[in-house]
XYZ file of N, CA and C in Angstrom:
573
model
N 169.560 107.505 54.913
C 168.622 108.591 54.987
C 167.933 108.787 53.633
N 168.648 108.432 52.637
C 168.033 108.883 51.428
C 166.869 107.877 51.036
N 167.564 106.775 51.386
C 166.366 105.725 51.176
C 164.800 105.757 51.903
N 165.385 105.950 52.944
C 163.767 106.399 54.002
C 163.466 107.770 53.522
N 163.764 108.740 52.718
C 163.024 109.666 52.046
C 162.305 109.798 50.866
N 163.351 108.597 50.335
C 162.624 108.199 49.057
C 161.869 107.080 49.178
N 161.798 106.341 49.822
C 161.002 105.167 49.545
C 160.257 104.988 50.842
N 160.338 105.905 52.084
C 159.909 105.473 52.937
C 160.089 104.924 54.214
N 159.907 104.940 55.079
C 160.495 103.654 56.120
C 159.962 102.342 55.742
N 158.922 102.412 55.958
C 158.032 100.860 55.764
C 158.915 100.059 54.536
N 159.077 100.958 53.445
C 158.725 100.605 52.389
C 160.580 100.212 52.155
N 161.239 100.409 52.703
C 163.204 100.366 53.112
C 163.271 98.913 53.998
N 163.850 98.346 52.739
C 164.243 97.063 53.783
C 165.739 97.024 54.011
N 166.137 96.582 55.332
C 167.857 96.524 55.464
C 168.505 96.030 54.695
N 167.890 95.120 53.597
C 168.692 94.887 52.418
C 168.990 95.720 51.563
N 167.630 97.012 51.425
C 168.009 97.903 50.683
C 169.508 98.941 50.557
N 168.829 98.964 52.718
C 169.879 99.708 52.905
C 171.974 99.418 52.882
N 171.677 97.750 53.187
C 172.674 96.915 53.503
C 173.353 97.341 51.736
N 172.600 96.951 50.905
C 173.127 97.669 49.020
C 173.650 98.722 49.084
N 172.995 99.913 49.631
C 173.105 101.498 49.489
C 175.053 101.424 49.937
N 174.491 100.657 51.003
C 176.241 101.145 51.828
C 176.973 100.404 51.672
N 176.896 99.444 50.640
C 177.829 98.575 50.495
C 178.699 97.866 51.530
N 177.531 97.242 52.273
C 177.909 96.308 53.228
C 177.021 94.899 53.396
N 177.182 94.412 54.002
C 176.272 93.055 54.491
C 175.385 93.655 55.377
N 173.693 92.660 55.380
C 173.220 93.083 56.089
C 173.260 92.775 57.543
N 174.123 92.518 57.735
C 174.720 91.661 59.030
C 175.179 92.849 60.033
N 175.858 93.880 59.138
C 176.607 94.921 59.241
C 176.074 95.699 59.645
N 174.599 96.413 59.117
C 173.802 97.377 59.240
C 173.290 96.422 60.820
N 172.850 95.139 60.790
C 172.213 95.025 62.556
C 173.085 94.823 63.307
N 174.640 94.858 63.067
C 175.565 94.881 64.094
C 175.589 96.313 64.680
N 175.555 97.016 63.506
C 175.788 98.691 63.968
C 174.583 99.199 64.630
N 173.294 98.596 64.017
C 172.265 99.486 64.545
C 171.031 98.493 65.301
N 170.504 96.916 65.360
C 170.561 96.444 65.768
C 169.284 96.314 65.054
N 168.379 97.612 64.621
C 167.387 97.123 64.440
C 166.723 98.175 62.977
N 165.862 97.962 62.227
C 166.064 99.388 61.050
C 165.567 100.634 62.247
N 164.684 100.455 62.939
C 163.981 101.782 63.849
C 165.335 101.797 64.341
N 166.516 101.473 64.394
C 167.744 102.134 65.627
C 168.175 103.147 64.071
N 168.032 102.792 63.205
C 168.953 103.819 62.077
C 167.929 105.230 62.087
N 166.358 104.268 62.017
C 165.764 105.491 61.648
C 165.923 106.736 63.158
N 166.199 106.278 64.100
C 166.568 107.201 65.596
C 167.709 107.455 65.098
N 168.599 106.715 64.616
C 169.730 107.513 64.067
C 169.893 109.137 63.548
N 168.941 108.854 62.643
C 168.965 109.714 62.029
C 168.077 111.099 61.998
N 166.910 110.469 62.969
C 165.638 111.700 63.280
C 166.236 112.036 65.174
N 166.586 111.640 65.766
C 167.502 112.130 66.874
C 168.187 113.113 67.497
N 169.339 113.446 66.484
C 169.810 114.543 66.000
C 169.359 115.492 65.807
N 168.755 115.291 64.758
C 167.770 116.258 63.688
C 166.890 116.936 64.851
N 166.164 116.384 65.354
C 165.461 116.649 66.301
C 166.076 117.347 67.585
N 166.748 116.802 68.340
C 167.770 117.907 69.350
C 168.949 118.399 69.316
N 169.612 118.289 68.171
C 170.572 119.081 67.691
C 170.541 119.980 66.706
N 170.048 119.305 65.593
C 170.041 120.348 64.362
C 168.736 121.703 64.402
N 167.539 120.788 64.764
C 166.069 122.232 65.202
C 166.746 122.824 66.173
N 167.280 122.587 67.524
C 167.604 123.756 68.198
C 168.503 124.710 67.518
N 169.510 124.000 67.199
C 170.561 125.070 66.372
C 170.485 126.210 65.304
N 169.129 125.488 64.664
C 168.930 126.421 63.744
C 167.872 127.477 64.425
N 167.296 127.197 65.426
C 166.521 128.236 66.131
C 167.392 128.654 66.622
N 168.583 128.568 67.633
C 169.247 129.409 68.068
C 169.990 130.502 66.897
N 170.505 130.032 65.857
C 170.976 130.730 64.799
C 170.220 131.483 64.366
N 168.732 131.304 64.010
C 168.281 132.532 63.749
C 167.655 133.540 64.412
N 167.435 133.072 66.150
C 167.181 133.835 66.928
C 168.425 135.299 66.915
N 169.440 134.711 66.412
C 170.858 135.411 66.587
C 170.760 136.359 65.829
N 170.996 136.029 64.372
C 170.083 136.379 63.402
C 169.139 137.633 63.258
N 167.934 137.161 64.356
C 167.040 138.425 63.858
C 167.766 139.274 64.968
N 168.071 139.287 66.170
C 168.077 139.579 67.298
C 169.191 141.159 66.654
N 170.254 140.592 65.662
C 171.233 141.890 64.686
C 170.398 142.818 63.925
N 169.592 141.907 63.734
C 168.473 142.913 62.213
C 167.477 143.608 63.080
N 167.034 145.051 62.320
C 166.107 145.689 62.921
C 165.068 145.578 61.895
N 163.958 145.197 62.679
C 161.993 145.064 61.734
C 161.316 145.590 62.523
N 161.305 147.136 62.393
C 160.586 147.812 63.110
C 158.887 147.211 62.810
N 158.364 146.485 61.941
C 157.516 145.904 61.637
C 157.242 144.675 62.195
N 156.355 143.951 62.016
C 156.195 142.214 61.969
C 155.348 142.154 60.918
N 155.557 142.895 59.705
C 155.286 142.009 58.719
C 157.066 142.027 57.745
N 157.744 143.330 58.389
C 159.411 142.447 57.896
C 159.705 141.460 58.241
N 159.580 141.283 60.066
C 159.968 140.719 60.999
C 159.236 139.197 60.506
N 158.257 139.209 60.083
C 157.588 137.717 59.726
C 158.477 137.233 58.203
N 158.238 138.710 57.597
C 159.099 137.921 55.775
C 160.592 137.441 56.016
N 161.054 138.485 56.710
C 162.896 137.633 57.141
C 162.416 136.062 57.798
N 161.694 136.002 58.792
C 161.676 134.583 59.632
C 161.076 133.786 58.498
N 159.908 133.714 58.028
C 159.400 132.940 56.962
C 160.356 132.651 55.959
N 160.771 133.385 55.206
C 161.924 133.230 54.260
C 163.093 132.006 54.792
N 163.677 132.646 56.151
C 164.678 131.743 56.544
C 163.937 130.237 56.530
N 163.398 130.375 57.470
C 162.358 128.878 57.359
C 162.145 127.648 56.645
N 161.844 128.791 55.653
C 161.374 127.723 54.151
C 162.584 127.466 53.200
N 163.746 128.673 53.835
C 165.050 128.098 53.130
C 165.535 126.848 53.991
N 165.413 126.972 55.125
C 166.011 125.919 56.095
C 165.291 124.597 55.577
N 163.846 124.201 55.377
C 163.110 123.339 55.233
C 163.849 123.036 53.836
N 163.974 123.875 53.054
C 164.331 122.961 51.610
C 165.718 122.054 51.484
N 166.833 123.063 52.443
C 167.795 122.873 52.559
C 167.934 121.319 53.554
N 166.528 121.309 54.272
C 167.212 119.934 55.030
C 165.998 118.993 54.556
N 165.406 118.876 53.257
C 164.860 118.415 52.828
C 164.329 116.897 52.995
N 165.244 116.038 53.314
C 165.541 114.976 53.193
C 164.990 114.520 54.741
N 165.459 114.991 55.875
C 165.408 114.537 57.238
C 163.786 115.238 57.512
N 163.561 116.035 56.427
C 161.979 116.885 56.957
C 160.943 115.454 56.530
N 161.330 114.654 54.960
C 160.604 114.313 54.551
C 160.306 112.571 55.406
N 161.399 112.429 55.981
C 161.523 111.465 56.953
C 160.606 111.901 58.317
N 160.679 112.751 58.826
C 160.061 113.216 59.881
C 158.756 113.166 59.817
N 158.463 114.080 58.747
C 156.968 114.172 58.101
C 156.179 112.946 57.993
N 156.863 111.780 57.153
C 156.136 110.399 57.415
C 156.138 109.615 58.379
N 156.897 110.052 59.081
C 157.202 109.071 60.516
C 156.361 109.692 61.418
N 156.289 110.784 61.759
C 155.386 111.438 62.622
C 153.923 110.848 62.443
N 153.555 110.337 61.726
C 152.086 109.773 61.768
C 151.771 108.691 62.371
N 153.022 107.875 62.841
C 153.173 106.153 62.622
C 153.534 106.543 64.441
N 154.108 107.581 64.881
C 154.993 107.352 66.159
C 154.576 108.287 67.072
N 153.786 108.277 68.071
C 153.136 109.091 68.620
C 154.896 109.776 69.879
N 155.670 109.651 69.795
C 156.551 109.487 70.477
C 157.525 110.992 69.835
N 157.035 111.241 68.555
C 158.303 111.824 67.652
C 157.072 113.358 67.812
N 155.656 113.063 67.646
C 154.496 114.247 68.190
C 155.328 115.119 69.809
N 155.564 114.363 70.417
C 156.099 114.344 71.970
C 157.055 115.265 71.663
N 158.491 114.765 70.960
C 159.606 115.577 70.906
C 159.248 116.650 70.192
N 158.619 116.598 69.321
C 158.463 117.750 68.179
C 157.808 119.142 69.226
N 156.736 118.189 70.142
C 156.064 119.489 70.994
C 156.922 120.408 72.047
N 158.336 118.947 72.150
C 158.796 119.935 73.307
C 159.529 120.808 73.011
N 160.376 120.877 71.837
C 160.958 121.515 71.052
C 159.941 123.229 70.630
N 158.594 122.572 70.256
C 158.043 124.071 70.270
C 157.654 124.836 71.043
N 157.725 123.679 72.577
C 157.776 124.947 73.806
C 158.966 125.534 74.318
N 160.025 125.208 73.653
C 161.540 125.902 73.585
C 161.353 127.026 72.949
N 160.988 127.271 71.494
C 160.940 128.240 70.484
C 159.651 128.986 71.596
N 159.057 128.737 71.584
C 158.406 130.185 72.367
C 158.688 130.761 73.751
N 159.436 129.575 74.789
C 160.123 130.790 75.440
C 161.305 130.880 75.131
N 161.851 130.907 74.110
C 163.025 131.179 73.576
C 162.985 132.917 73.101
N 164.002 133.483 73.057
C 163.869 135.441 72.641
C 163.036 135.390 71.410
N 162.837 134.327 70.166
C 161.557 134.588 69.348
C 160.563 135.107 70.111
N 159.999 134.352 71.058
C 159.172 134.668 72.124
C 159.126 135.969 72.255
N 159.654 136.401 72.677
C 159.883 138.335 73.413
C 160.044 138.908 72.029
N 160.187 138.236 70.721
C 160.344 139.529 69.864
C 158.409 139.265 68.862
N 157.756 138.473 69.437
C 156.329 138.629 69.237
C 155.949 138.878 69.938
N 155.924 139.111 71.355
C 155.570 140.114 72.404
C 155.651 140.950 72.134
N 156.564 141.640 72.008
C 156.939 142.750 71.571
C 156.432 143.685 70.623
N 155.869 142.466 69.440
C 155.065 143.574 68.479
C 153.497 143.444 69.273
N 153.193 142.557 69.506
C 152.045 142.474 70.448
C 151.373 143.878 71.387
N 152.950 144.258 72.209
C 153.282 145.179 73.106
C 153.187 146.614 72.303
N 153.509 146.368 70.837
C 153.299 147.666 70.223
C 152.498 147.922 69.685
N 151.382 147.157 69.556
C 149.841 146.882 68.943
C 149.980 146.463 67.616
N 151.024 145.729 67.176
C 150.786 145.345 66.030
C 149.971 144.024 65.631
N 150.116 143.440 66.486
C 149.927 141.789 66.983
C 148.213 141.666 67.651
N 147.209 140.893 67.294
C 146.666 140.602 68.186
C 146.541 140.062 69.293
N 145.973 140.616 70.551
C 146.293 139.851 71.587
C 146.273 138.357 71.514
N 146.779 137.654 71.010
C 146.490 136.295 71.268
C 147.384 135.650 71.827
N 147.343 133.972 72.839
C 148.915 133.190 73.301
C 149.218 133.295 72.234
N 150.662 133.271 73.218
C 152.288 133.046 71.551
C 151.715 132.052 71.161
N 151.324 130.814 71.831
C 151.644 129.579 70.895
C 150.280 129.351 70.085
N 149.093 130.318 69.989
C 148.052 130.389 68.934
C 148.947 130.978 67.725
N 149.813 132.076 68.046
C 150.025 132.758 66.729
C 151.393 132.105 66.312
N 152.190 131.638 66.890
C 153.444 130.560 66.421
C 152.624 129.634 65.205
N 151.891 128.341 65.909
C 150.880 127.509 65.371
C 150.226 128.186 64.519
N 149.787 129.540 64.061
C 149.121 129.629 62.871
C 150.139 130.422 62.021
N 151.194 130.567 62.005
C 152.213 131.065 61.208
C 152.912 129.845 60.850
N 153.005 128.980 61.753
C 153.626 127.832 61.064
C 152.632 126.945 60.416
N 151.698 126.959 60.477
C 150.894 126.276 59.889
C 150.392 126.952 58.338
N 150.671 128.025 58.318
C 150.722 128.531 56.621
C 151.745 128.578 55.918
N 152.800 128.886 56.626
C 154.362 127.883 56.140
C 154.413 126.905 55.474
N 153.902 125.538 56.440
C 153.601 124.431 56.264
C 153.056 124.213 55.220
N 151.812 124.704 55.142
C 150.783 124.469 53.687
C 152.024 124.875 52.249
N 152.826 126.114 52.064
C 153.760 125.959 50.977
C 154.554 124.973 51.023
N 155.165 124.616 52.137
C 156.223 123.520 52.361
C 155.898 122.058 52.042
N 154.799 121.813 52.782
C 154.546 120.017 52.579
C 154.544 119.672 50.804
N 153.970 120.243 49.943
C 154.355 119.517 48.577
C 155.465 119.678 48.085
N 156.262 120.924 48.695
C 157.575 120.805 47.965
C 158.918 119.732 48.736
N 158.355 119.680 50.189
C 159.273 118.577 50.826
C 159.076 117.182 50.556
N 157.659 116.809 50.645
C 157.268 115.793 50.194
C 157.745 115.133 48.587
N 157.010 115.862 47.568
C 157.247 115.560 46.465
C 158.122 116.336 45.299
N 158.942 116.967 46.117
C 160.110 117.451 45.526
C 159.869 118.869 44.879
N 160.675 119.372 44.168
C 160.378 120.625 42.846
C 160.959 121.884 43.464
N 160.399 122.607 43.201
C 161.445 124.308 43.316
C 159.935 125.148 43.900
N 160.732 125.717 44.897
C 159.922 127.165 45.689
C 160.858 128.342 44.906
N 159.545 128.823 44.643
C 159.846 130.252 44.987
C 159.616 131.136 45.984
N 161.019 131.337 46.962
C 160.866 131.622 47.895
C 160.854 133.151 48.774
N 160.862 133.984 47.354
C 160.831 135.397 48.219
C 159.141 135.492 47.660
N 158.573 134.783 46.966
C 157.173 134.928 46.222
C 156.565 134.275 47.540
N 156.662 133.118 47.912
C 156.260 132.069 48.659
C 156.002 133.324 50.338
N 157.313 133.486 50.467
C 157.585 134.232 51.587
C 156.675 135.117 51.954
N 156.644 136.422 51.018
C 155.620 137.360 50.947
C 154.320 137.056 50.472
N 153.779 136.377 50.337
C 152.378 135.729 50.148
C 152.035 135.654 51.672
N 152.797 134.436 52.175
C 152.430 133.995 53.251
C 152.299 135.094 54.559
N 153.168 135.822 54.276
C 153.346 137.099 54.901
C 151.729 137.783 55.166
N 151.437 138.437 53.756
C 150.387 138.305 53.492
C 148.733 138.195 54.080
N 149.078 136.543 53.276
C 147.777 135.967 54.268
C 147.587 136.242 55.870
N 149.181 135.676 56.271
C 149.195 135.438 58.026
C 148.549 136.440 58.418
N 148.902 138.183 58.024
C 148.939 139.289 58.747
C 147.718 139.656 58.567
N 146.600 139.319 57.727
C 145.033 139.425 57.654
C 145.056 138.639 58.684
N 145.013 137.975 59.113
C 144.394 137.172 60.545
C 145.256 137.975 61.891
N 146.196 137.950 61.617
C 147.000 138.633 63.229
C 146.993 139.785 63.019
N 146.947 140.773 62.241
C 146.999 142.320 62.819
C 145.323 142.526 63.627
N 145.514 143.340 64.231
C 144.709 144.182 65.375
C 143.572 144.434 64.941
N 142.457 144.464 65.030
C 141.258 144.858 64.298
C 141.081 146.370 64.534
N 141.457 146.744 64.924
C 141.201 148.469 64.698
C 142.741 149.094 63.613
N 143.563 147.998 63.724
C 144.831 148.568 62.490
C 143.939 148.195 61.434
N 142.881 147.341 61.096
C 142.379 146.684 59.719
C 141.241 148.004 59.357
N 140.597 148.159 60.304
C 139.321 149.039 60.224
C 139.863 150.487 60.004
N 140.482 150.845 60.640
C 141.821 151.783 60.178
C 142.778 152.653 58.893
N 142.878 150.734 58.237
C 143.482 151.139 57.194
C 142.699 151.199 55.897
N 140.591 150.815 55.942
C 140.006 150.792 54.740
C 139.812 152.205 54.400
C-alpha cells in the first residue's frame, strides 16, 4: 500500500513490491496473481468495509450529539471527515489516483454515496431543511457540494502530504458551504 501511494500504481513494479516484503516475486503472483489483484486488495475493503463503517460510526456519533444548528451540525461532520481523510491517508491517496484510470472504482464510489444519503445522515439534512435552515435543494446536490469543498482542503494535503489545520480548515469550510445553502430569506434577513 505504501508503495502505490507513494509512487503510484503505474509507476510500482512487483519487483518493487516483491523488495518491500521481502519476498520473491514469484510470491507476490502466487498470492495475488496479478499487481491489479493487490491493488483490489487493498481498495476493496477500503471501499466496502472501511467507508461504510466509518459512516456508520459517525452517523452514531452525531445521532448522541445535539446541533440544534447545521452550521454545528456541518463543523462536527466536516471536522470528523477531514480527520478521517488524514488518518486514512494512504488508501485515499491510492483511490484518488486510481479513480481516474478505472471507470469501475467511479461505480463503487457512487454506490456507496447513495448509501450515505439514504442512510440517517440523510434525515438529519432533512431535517434542517424541514426547519428552514437548509435550502430546498436534493440531498444529493447539497451532500455533493459539501463534499466537494471538503475535497478542495483535502486533495493537496492527501495527495502531497503536510499538516491541516483542522478546526481552522473545518470552520472555514463551514463558512463558505453555508453562504450557498442557507435559505435566501435567512441571508436577506440577517443584512
Amino acid at each position: 500500500m505504501e508503495l502505490f501511494s507513494q509512487k503510484g500504481f503505474d509507476r510500482t513494479s512487483t519487483r518493487d513490491i516483491a523488495d518491500r516484503a521481502a519476498v520473491s516475486e514469484g510470491t507476490v503472483y502466487k498470492q495475488f496473481k496479478t499487481k491489479d489483484g493487490i491493488l483490489k486488495a487493498i481498495l476493496e475493503p477500503f471501499i466496502h468495509q472501511v467507508l461504510p463503517k466509518a459512516v456508520t460510526e459517525f452517523i452514531v456519533d452525531m445521532s448522541q450529539s445535539t446541533t440544534p444548528t447545521i452550521d454545528e451540525f456541518l463543523e462536527i461532520a466536516v471536522k470528523n471527515r477531514m480527520q478521517f481523510a488524514l488518518d486514512n491517508r494512504q488508501q485515499l491517496r491510492i483511490l484518488l489516483q486510481e479513480i481516474t484510470r478505472d471507470a469501475n472504482l467511479v461505480s463503487l464510489i457512487s454506490k456507496e454515496a447513495v448509501n450515505i444519503i439514504n442512510s440517517p445522515l440523510g434525515n438529519f439534512i432533512r431535517k434542517y431543511q424541514e426547519d428552514g435552515q437548509l435550502v430546498d435543494w436534493p440531498l444529493q446536490r447539497i451532500i455533493q457540494y459539501i463534499f466537494g469543498t471538503v475535497l478542495t482542503y483535502l486533495l493537496p494535503k492527501v495527495l502531497a502530504g503536510g499538516e491541516l489545520d483542522i478546526d481552522k480548515a473545518s470552520k472555514e469550510t463551514v463558512e463558505f458551504v453555508m453562504g450557498g445553502l442557507k435559505r435566501l430569506n435567512d441571508l436577506v434577513l440577517t443584512k
